[in-house]
Short mmCIF file of N, CA and C in Angstrom, two decimals:
data_model
loop_
_atom_site.label_atom_id
_atom_site.label_comp_id
_atom_site.label_asym_id
_atom_site.label_seq_id
_atom_site.Cartn_x
_atom_site.Cartn_y
_atom_site.Cartn_z
N MET A 1 84.63 77.39 145.16
CA MET A 1 83.90 76.57 144.20
C MET A 1 83.13 75.49 144.97
N ALA A 2 81.90 75.25 144.55
CA ALA A 2 81.06 74.26 145.21
C ALA A 2 81.62 72.86 145.03
N LYS A 3 81.43 72.05 146.06
CA LYS A 3 81.91 70.67 146.02
C LYS A 3 80.90 69.80 145.26
N ASN A 4 81.41 68.93 144.41
CA ASN A 4 80.58 68.03 143.62
C ASN A 4 79.99 66.95 144.53
N LYS A 5 78.65 66.82 144.54
CA LYS A 5 77.99 65.81 145.38
C LYS A 5 77.94 64.44 144.71
N THR A 6 78.11 64.41 143.40
CA THR A 6 78.05 63.15 142.68
C THR A 6 79.45 62.54 142.63
N VAL A 7 79.77 61.82 143.68
CA VAL A 7 81.07 61.17 143.78
C VAL A 7 80.86 59.68 144.07
N TYR A 8 81.81 58.89 143.62
CA TYR A 8 81.76 57.45 143.85
C TYR A 8 81.78 57.16 145.35
N THR A 9 80.94 56.21 145.76
CA THR A 9 80.92 55.77 147.15
C THR A 9 81.10 54.25 147.19
N ASN A 10 81.33 53.72 148.35
CA ASN A 10 81.45 52.27 148.52
C ASN A 10 80.13 51.62 148.95
N GLU A 11 79.04 52.36 148.87
CA GLU A 11 77.74 51.81 149.25
C GLU A 11 77.38 50.65 148.32
N ASN A 12 76.60 49.71 148.83
CA ASN A 12 76.22 48.52 148.08
C ASN A 12 75.01 48.81 147.19
N VAL A 13 75.15 48.57 145.90
CA VAL A 13 74.08 48.84 144.92
C VAL A 13 72.84 48.01 145.23
N ILE A 14 73.02 46.72 145.49
CA ILE A 14 71.88 45.82 145.75
C ILE A 14 71.13 46.26 147.00
N ASP A 15 71.85 46.62 148.06
CA ASP A 15 71.19 47.11 149.27
C ASP A 15 70.36 48.35 148.97
N PHE A 16 70.91 49.26 148.15
CA PHE A 16 70.19 50.47 147.78
C PHE A 16 68.89 50.11 147.05
N ILE A 17 68.98 49.21 146.07
CA ILE A 17 67.79 48.84 145.29
C ILE A 17 66.76 48.14 146.18
N GLU A 18 67.21 47.27 147.03
CA GLU A 18 66.28 46.53 147.88
C GLU A 18 65.54 47.44 148.88
N ASN A 19 66.05 48.63 149.11
CA ASN A 19 65.39 49.59 150.01
C ASN A 19 64.44 50.53 149.28
N ILE A 20 64.25 50.34 147.97
CA ILE A 20 63.29 51.13 147.22
C ILE A 20 61.89 50.61 147.53
N ASP A 21 60.98 51.50 147.89
CA ASP A 21 59.63 51.10 148.29
C ASP A 21 58.77 50.59 147.13
N ASN A 22 59.05 51.03 145.93
CA ASN A 22 58.23 50.72 144.77
C ASN A 22 58.76 49.48 144.05
N GLU A 23 57.93 48.44 143.98
CA GLU A 23 58.34 47.18 143.35
C GLU A 23 58.71 47.35 141.88
N GLN A 24 57.93 48.16 141.14
CA GLN A 24 58.23 48.39 139.72
C GLN A 24 59.59 49.07 139.55
N LYS A 25 59.91 50.02 140.41
CA LYS A 25 61.21 50.70 140.32
C LYS A 25 62.35 49.74 140.66
N ARG A 26 62.13 48.83 141.60
CA ARG A 26 63.16 47.81 141.89
C ARG A 26 63.39 46.93 140.67
N LYS A 27 62.29 46.45 140.06
CA LYS A 27 62.38 45.59 138.88
C LYS A 27 63.09 46.34 137.74
N ASP A 28 62.68 47.58 137.50
CA ASP A 28 63.30 48.38 136.43
C ASP A 28 64.77 48.66 136.73
N SER A 29 65.11 48.85 137.99
CA SER A 29 66.51 49.11 138.37
C SER A 29 67.39 47.92 138.03
N TYR A 30 66.93 46.73 138.33
CA TYR A 30 67.71 45.53 137.99
C TYR A 30 67.86 45.39 136.46
N ALA A 31 66.79 45.69 135.73
CA ALA A 31 66.85 45.61 134.27
C ALA A 31 67.82 46.66 133.71
N LEU A 32 67.79 47.87 134.26
CA LEU A 32 68.70 48.92 133.81
C LEU A 32 70.15 48.58 134.12
N ILE A 33 70.39 47.96 135.26
CA ILE A 33 71.76 47.53 135.57
C ILE A 33 72.26 46.57 134.50
N LYS A 34 71.44 45.61 134.15
CA LYS A 34 71.85 44.64 133.13
C LYS A 34 72.12 45.33 131.79
N LEU A 35 71.22 46.24 131.38
CA LEU A 35 71.39 46.96 130.11
C LEU A 35 72.66 47.80 130.10
N MET A 36 72.89 48.54 131.18
CA MET A 36 74.03 49.46 131.21
C MET A 36 75.36 48.73 131.39
N GLU A 37 75.36 47.66 132.17
CA GLU A 37 76.59 46.87 132.30
C GLU A 37 76.95 46.24 130.95
N THR A 38 75.94 45.79 130.21
CA THR A 38 76.18 45.22 128.89
C THR A 38 76.69 46.28 127.92
N ALA A 39 76.08 47.45 127.94
CA ALA A 39 76.46 48.53 127.01
C ALA A 39 77.89 49.00 127.24
N LEU A 40 78.31 49.09 128.50
CA LEU A 40 79.61 49.67 128.81
C LEU A 40 80.67 48.65 129.21
N GLY A 41 80.23 47.50 129.70
CA GLY A 41 81.19 46.51 130.17
C GLY A 41 81.78 46.87 131.52
N GLU A 42 81.06 47.68 132.29
CA GLU A 42 81.50 48.10 133.63
C GLU A 42 80.41 47.75 134.64
N ARG A 43 80.82 47.41 135.84
CA ARG A 43 79.89 47.05 136.92
C ARG A 43 79.22 48.29 137.51
N ALA A 44 78.04 48.09 138.06
CA ALA A 44 77.29 49.16 138.71
C ALA A 44 77.96 49.56 140.02
N LYS A 45 78.00 50.87 140.27
CA LYS A 45 78.53 51.41 141.52
C LYS A 45 77.68 52.59 141.95
N MET A 46 77.63 52.83 143.24
CA MET A 46 76.87 53.97 143.75
C MET A 46 77.69 55.25 143.60
N TRP A 47 77.01 56.29 143.17
CA TRP A 47 77.57 57.64 143.06
C TRP A 47 76.66 58.54 143.88
N GLY A 48 77.21 59.14 144.92
CA GLY A 48 76.37 59.93 145.81
C GLY A 48 75.37 59.01 146.49
N PRO A 49 74.34 59.57 147.08
CA PRO A 49 73.40 58.74 147.83
C PRO A 49 72.37 57.99 146.99
N SER A 50 72.19 58.38 145.69
CA SER A 50 71.07 57.77 144.97
C SER A 50 71.29 57.52 143.48
N ILE A 51 72.50 57.67 142.99
CA ILE A 51 72.76 57.42 141.56
C ILE A 51 73.54 56.12 141.42
N ILE A 52 73.04 55.26 140.53
CA ILE A 52 73.74 54.03 140.19
C ILE A 52 74.47 54.33 138.88
N GLY A 53 75.79 54.29 138.93
CA GLY A 53 76.58 54.69 137.77
C GLY A 53 77.45 53.57 137.25
N PHE A 54 77.90 53.76 136.01
CA PHE A 54 78.70 52.75 135.31
C PHE A 54 79.86 53.47 134.63
N GLY A 55 81.06 52.98 134.88
CA GLY A 55 82.23 53.64 134.31
C GLY A 55 82.54 54.92 135.06
N ASN A 56 83.59 55.59 134.60
CA ASN A 56 84.06 56.78 135.30
C ASN A 56 84.87 57.62 134.31
N TYR A 57 84.60 58.91 134.29
CA TYR A 57 85.41 59.80 133.45
C TYR A 57 85.64 61.12 134.17
N HIS A 58 86.68 61.81 133.75
CA HIS A 58 87.00 63.12 134.32
C HIS A 58 86.62 64.20 133.31
N TYR A 59 85.89 65.20 133.78
CA TYR A 59 85.52 66.31 132.93
C TYR A 59 86.08 67.61 133.51
N LYS A 60 86.30 68.56 132.64
CA LYS A 60 86.70 69.90 133.08
C LYS A 60 86.14 70.89 132.08
N TYR A 61 85.35 71.83 132.60
CA TYR A 61 84.73 72.84 131.75
C TYR A 61 85.63 74.05 131.61
N LYS A 62 85.32 74.90 130.63
CA LYS A 62 86.09 76.12 130.42
C LYS A 62 86.07 77.02 131.65
N SER A 63 85.02 76.92 132.44
CA SER A 63 84.89 77.72 133.66
C SER A 63 85.90 77.30 134.73
N GLY A 64 86.51 76.13 134.54
CA GLY A 64 87.45 75.60 135.52
C GLY A 64 86.83 74.53 136.40
N HIS A 65 85.49 74.47 136.42
CA HIS A 65 84.80 73.44 137.20
C HIS A 65 85.07 72.08 136.57
N GLY A 66 85.35 71.10 137.39
CA GLY A 66 85.60 69.76 136.89
C GLY A 66 85.33 68.74 137.96
N GLY A 67 85.46 67.51 137.58
CA GLY A 67 85.25 66.41 138.52
C GLY A 67 85.17 65.10 137.78
N ASN A 68 84.76 64.08 138.49
CA ASN A 68 84.56 62.76 137.92
C ASN A 68 83.07 62.46 137.91
N ALA A 69 82.64 61.68 136.95
CA ALA A 69 81.23 61.31 136.83
C ALA A 69 81.12 59.94 136.18
N PRO A 70 80.00 59.26 136.39
CA PRO A 70 79.79 58.00 135.70
C PRO A 70 79.51 58.26 134.22
N ILE A 71 79.91 57.35 133.36
CA ILE A 71 79.66 57.48 131.92
C ILE A 71 78.18 57.29 131.63
N LEU A 72 77.57 56.31 132.25
CA LEU A 72 76.13 56.06 132.18
C LEU A 72 75.62 55.96 133.60
N GLY A 73 74.34 56.19 133.78
CA GLY A 73 73.79 56.02 135.11
C GLY A 73 72.29 56.22 135.14
N PHE A 74 71.73 55.95 136.31
CA PHE A 74 70.31 56.21 136.53
C PHE A 74 70.07 56.36 138.03
N SER A 75 68.93 56.97 138.34
CA SER A 75 68.54 57.12 139.73
C SER A 75 67.04 56.85 139.85
N PRO A 76 66.67 55.82 140.60
CA PRO A 76 65.25 55.50 140.78
C PRO A 76 64.62 56.40 141.84
N ARG A 77 64.27 57.61 141.45
CA ARG A 77 63.69 58.59 142.38
C ARG A 77 62.20 58.35 142.55
N LYS A 78 61.62 58.98 143.55
CA LYS A 78 60.22 58.78 143.88
C LYS A 78 59.29 59.12 142.71
N ALA A 79 59.48 60.28 142.10
CA ALA A 79 58.59 60.74 141.02
C ALA A 79 58.85 60.04 139.70
N ALA A 80 60.10 59.72 139.41
CA ALA A 80 60.46 59.11 138.12
C ALA A 80 61.86 58.53 138.22
N ILE A 81 62.20 57.73 137.23
CA ILE A 81 63.57 57.23 137.11
C ILE A 81 64.33 58.22 136.24
N SER A 82 65.42 58.74 136.76
CA SER A 82 66.28 59.64 136.00
C SER A 82 67.33 58.82 135.28
N LEU A 83 67.39 58.96 133.95
CA LEU A 83 68.37 58.25 133.14
C LEU A 83 69.46 59.22 132.71
N TYR A 84 70.70 58.88 133.02
CA TYR A 84 71.85 59.69 132.62
C TYR A 84 72.53 58.96 131.47
N VAL A 85 71.91 59.10 130.28
CA VAL A 85 72.35 58.33 129.11
C VAL A 85 72.42 59.21 127.86
N PHE A 86 72.28 60.52 128.02
CA PHE A 86 72.15 61.40 126.88
C PHE A 86 73.10 62.58 127.02
N THR A 87 73.76 62.93 125.92
CA THR A 87 74.76 64.00 125.96
C THR A 87 74.14 65.39 126.02
N GLY A 88 72.93 65.55 125.49
CA GLY A 88 72.31 66.86 125.41
C GLY A 88 72.75 67.66 124.19
N LEU A 89 73.65 67.12 123.39
CA LEU A 89 74.12 67.82 122.19
C LEU A 89 73.02 67.88 121.13
N ASP A 90 72.98 69.00 120.41
CA ASP A 90 71.97 69.17 119.37
C ASP A 90 71.98 68.04 118.35
N GLU A 91 73.19 67.61 117.96
CA GLU A 91 73.26 66.55 116.95
C GLU A 91 72.77 65.19 117.45
N HIS A 92 72.62 65.06 118.75
CA HIS A 92 72.09 63.81 119.31
C HIS A 92 70.58 63.87 119.58
N GLN A 93 69.97 65.04 119.38
CA GLN A 93 68.53 65.19 119.60
C GLN A 93 67.68 64.21 118.78
N PRO A 94 68.02 63.95 117.50
CA PRO A 94 67.20 63.00 116.72
C PRO A 94 67.13 61.60 117.34
N LEU A 95 68.10 61.26 118.19
CA LEU A 95 68.08 59.95 118.83
C LEU A 95 66.88 59.80 119.77
N LEU A 96 66.33 60.92 120.21
CA LEU A 96 65.19 60.86 121.12
C LEU A 96 63.89 60.45 120.43
N GLU A 97 63.87 60.60 119.10
CA GLU A 97 62.68 60.20 118.36
C GLU A 97 62.49 58.69 118.50
N GLY A 98 61.30 58.31 118.82
CA GLY A 98 61.01 56.89 118.95
C GLY A 98 61.38 56.31 120.30
N LEU A 99 61.87 57.16 121.23
CA LEU A 99 62.22 56.64 122.55
C LEU A 99 60.98 56.21 123.32
N GLY A 100 59.90 56.94 123.16
CA GLY A 100 58.68 56.60 123.88
C GLY A 100 58.24 57.72 124.80
N LYS A 101 57.66 57.34 125.92
CA LYS A 101 57.07 58.29 126.86
C LYS A 101 58.12 58.71 127.89
N PHE A 102 58.53 60.01 127.82
CA PHE A 102 59.55 60.53 128.72
C PHE A 102 59.44 62.04 128.79
N THR A 103 60.11 62.63 129.76
CA THR A 103 60.30 64.08 129.81
C THR A 103 61.79 64.32 129.94
N MET A 104 62.20 65.55 129.66
CA MET A 104 63.62 65.88 129.70
C MET A 104 63.93 66.89 130.79
N GLY A 105 65.09 66.71 131.39
CA GLY A 105 65.70 67.71 132.23
C GLY A 105 66.89 68.25 131.47
N LYS A 106 67.71 69.04 132.11
CA LYS A 106 68.88 69.59 131.42
C LYS A 106 69.85 68.49 131.02
N ALA A 107 70.09 67.54 131.93
CA ALA A 107 71.10 66.51 131.66
C ALA A 107 70.56 65.10 131.80
N CYS A 108 69.26 64.95 131.87
CA CYS A 108 68.74 63.59 132.03
C CYS A 108 67.36 63.43 131.40
N ILE A 109 66.99 62.18 131.27
CA ILE A 109 65.70 61.77 130.74
C ILE A 109 64.92 61.17 131.91
N TYR A 110 63.67 61.58 132.07
CA TYR A 110 62.83 61.06 133.14
C TYR A 110 61.79 60.11 132.56
N ILE A 111 61.69 58.92 133.14
CA ILE A 111 60.67 57.96 132.75
C ILE A 111 59.94 57.48 134.00
N LYS A 112 58.69 57.09 133.82
CA LYS A 112 57.93 56.51 134.94
C LYS A 112 58.31 55.05 135.14
N LYS A 113 58.41 54.33 134.00
CA LYS A 113 58.80 52.92 134.06
C LYS A 113 59.47 52.53 132.75
N LEU A 114 60.27 51.50 132.81
CA LEU A 114 61.06 51.06 131.67
C LEU A 114 60.18 50.64 130.49
N ASP A 115 59.01 50.08 130.76
CA ASP A 115 58.10 49.65 129.70
C ASP A 115 57.59 50.81 128.85
N ASP A 116 57.75 52.05 129.33
CA ASP A 116 57.29 53.23 128.59
C ASP A 116 58.21 53.63 127.45
N ILE A 117 59.40 53.03 127.39
CA ILE A 117 60.36 53.44 126.36
C ILE A 117 60.83 52.26 125.52
N ASN A 118 61.37 52.60 124.35
CA ASN A 118 61.90 51.62 123.41
C ASN A 118 63.33 51.29 123.81
N ILE A 119 63.58 50.06 124.21
CA ILE A 119 64.90 49.63 124.69
C ILE A 119 65.95 49.75 123.59
N ASN A 120 65.57 49.49 122.33
CA ASN A 120 66.54 49.62 121.24
C ASN A 120 67.02 51.06 121.10
N VAL A 121 66.11 52.02 121.25
CA VAL A 121 66.49 53.43 121.17
C VAL A 121 67.35 53.79 122.39
N LEU A 122 66.99 53.28 123.56
CA LEU A 122 67.81 53.52 124.75
C LEU A 122 69.23 53.00 124.54
N ASN A 123 69.36 51.81 123.96
CA ASN A 123 70.69 51.26 123.68
C ASN A 123 71.48 52.16 122.73
N GLU A 124 70.82 52.73 121.72
CA GLU A 124 71.49 53.63 120.79
C GLU A 124 71.93 54.92 121.51
N LEU A 125 71.07 55.45 122.37
CA LEU A 125 71.43 56.63 123.16
C LEU A 125 72.67 56.35 124.00
N MET A 126 72.68 55.19 124.65
CA MET A 126 73.82 54.83 125.49
C MET A 126 75.08 54.70 124.64
N ASP A 127 74.99 54.03 123.49
CA ASP A 127 76.16 53.86 122.62
C ASP A 127 76.72 55.21 122.18
N GLN A 128 75.84 56.13 121.77
CA GLN A 128 76.29 57.45 121.34
C GLN A 128 76.92 58.23 122.48
N SER A 129 76.35 58.13 123.67
CA SER A 129 76.91 58.82 124.84
C SER A 129 78.28 58.27 125.20
N ILE A 130 78.41 56.95 125.16
CA ILE A 130 79.71 56.31 125.45
C ILE A 130 80.75 56.78 124.45
N GLN A 131 80.40 56.79 123.17
CA GLN A 131 81.34 57.24 122.14
C GLN A 131 81.74 58.69 122.35
N TYR A 132 80.76 59.55 122.61
CA TYR A 132 81.05 60.97 122.79
C TYR A 132 81.94 61.21 124.02
N ILE A 133 81.56 60.64 125.14
CA ILE A 133 82.33 60.84 126.38
C ILE A 133 83.73 60.28 126.22
N SER A 134 83.84 59.08 125.62
CA SER A 134 85.16 58.46 125.46
C SER A 134 86.08 59.26 124.54
N SER A 135 85.52 59.97 123.56
CA SER A 135 86.34 60.74 122.64
C SER A 135 86.57 62.19 123.11
N THR A 136 85.81 62.64 124.10
CA THR A 136 85.90 64.03 124.54
C THR A 136 86.61 64.20 125.88
N TYR A 137 86.45 63.24 126.76
CA TYR A 137 86.97 63.35 128.11
C TYR A 137 87.95 62.21 128.42
N THR A 138 88.60 62.31 129.54
CA THR A 138 89.52 61.28 129.97
C THR A 138 88.75 60.21 130.74
N ARG A 139 88.73 59.02 130.18
CA ARG A 139 88.06 57.89 130.83
C ARG A 139 88.99 57.33 131.90
N ILE A 140 88.45 57.06 133.06
CA ILE A 140 89.22 56.54 134.17
C ILE A 140 88.95 55.05 134.30
N THR A 141 90.00 54.26 134.26
CA THR A 141 89.85 52.82 134.44
C THR A 141 90.41 52.43 135.80
N GLU A 142 89.76 51.46 136.38
CA GLU A 142 90.19 51.05 137.74
C GLU A 142 90.96 49.78 137.70
#
C-alpha cells in the first residue's frame, strides 16, 4: 500500500508562508489561517511540504486505506490556492452556490485569491465540513 504523503510535520508555518514568492498569496495565507483557526479552534500546522492544516482526524476507507489528515486546510500553490474545506458530498454541493470565482478538483476548491470568493459562504463550507468529519471519523486531539 502506498505511503500517505500528507502527514503532520514540525515545520514552521510562518517560515513556510514567508518563503512564498507571491505577496498576494502570503497575504491570503495569513487571512486563511485566521479564518480557519477561528472556525475550528485549532492552530495551524504544516502537513507534508506545502499544506497548512488545522485539526487532525483519522480516516479509514472500505478499501482498507487509512491515515490521518487535517480537518481543514489550504495550500498556497503557484497556480492557485487549494482549499481543503469541502466534503465533496452531493448534499453539500448547494453550499458552493454563491461562493464566487473558483474551480473544483476531486477533493479541493481552487481559487486565485481570497477576494474572489464570498467569505460567509467559505465559513459555511468549513462549518459543514467540520460537522461531517467530526460525526463520521475519529477526531484526534493533542
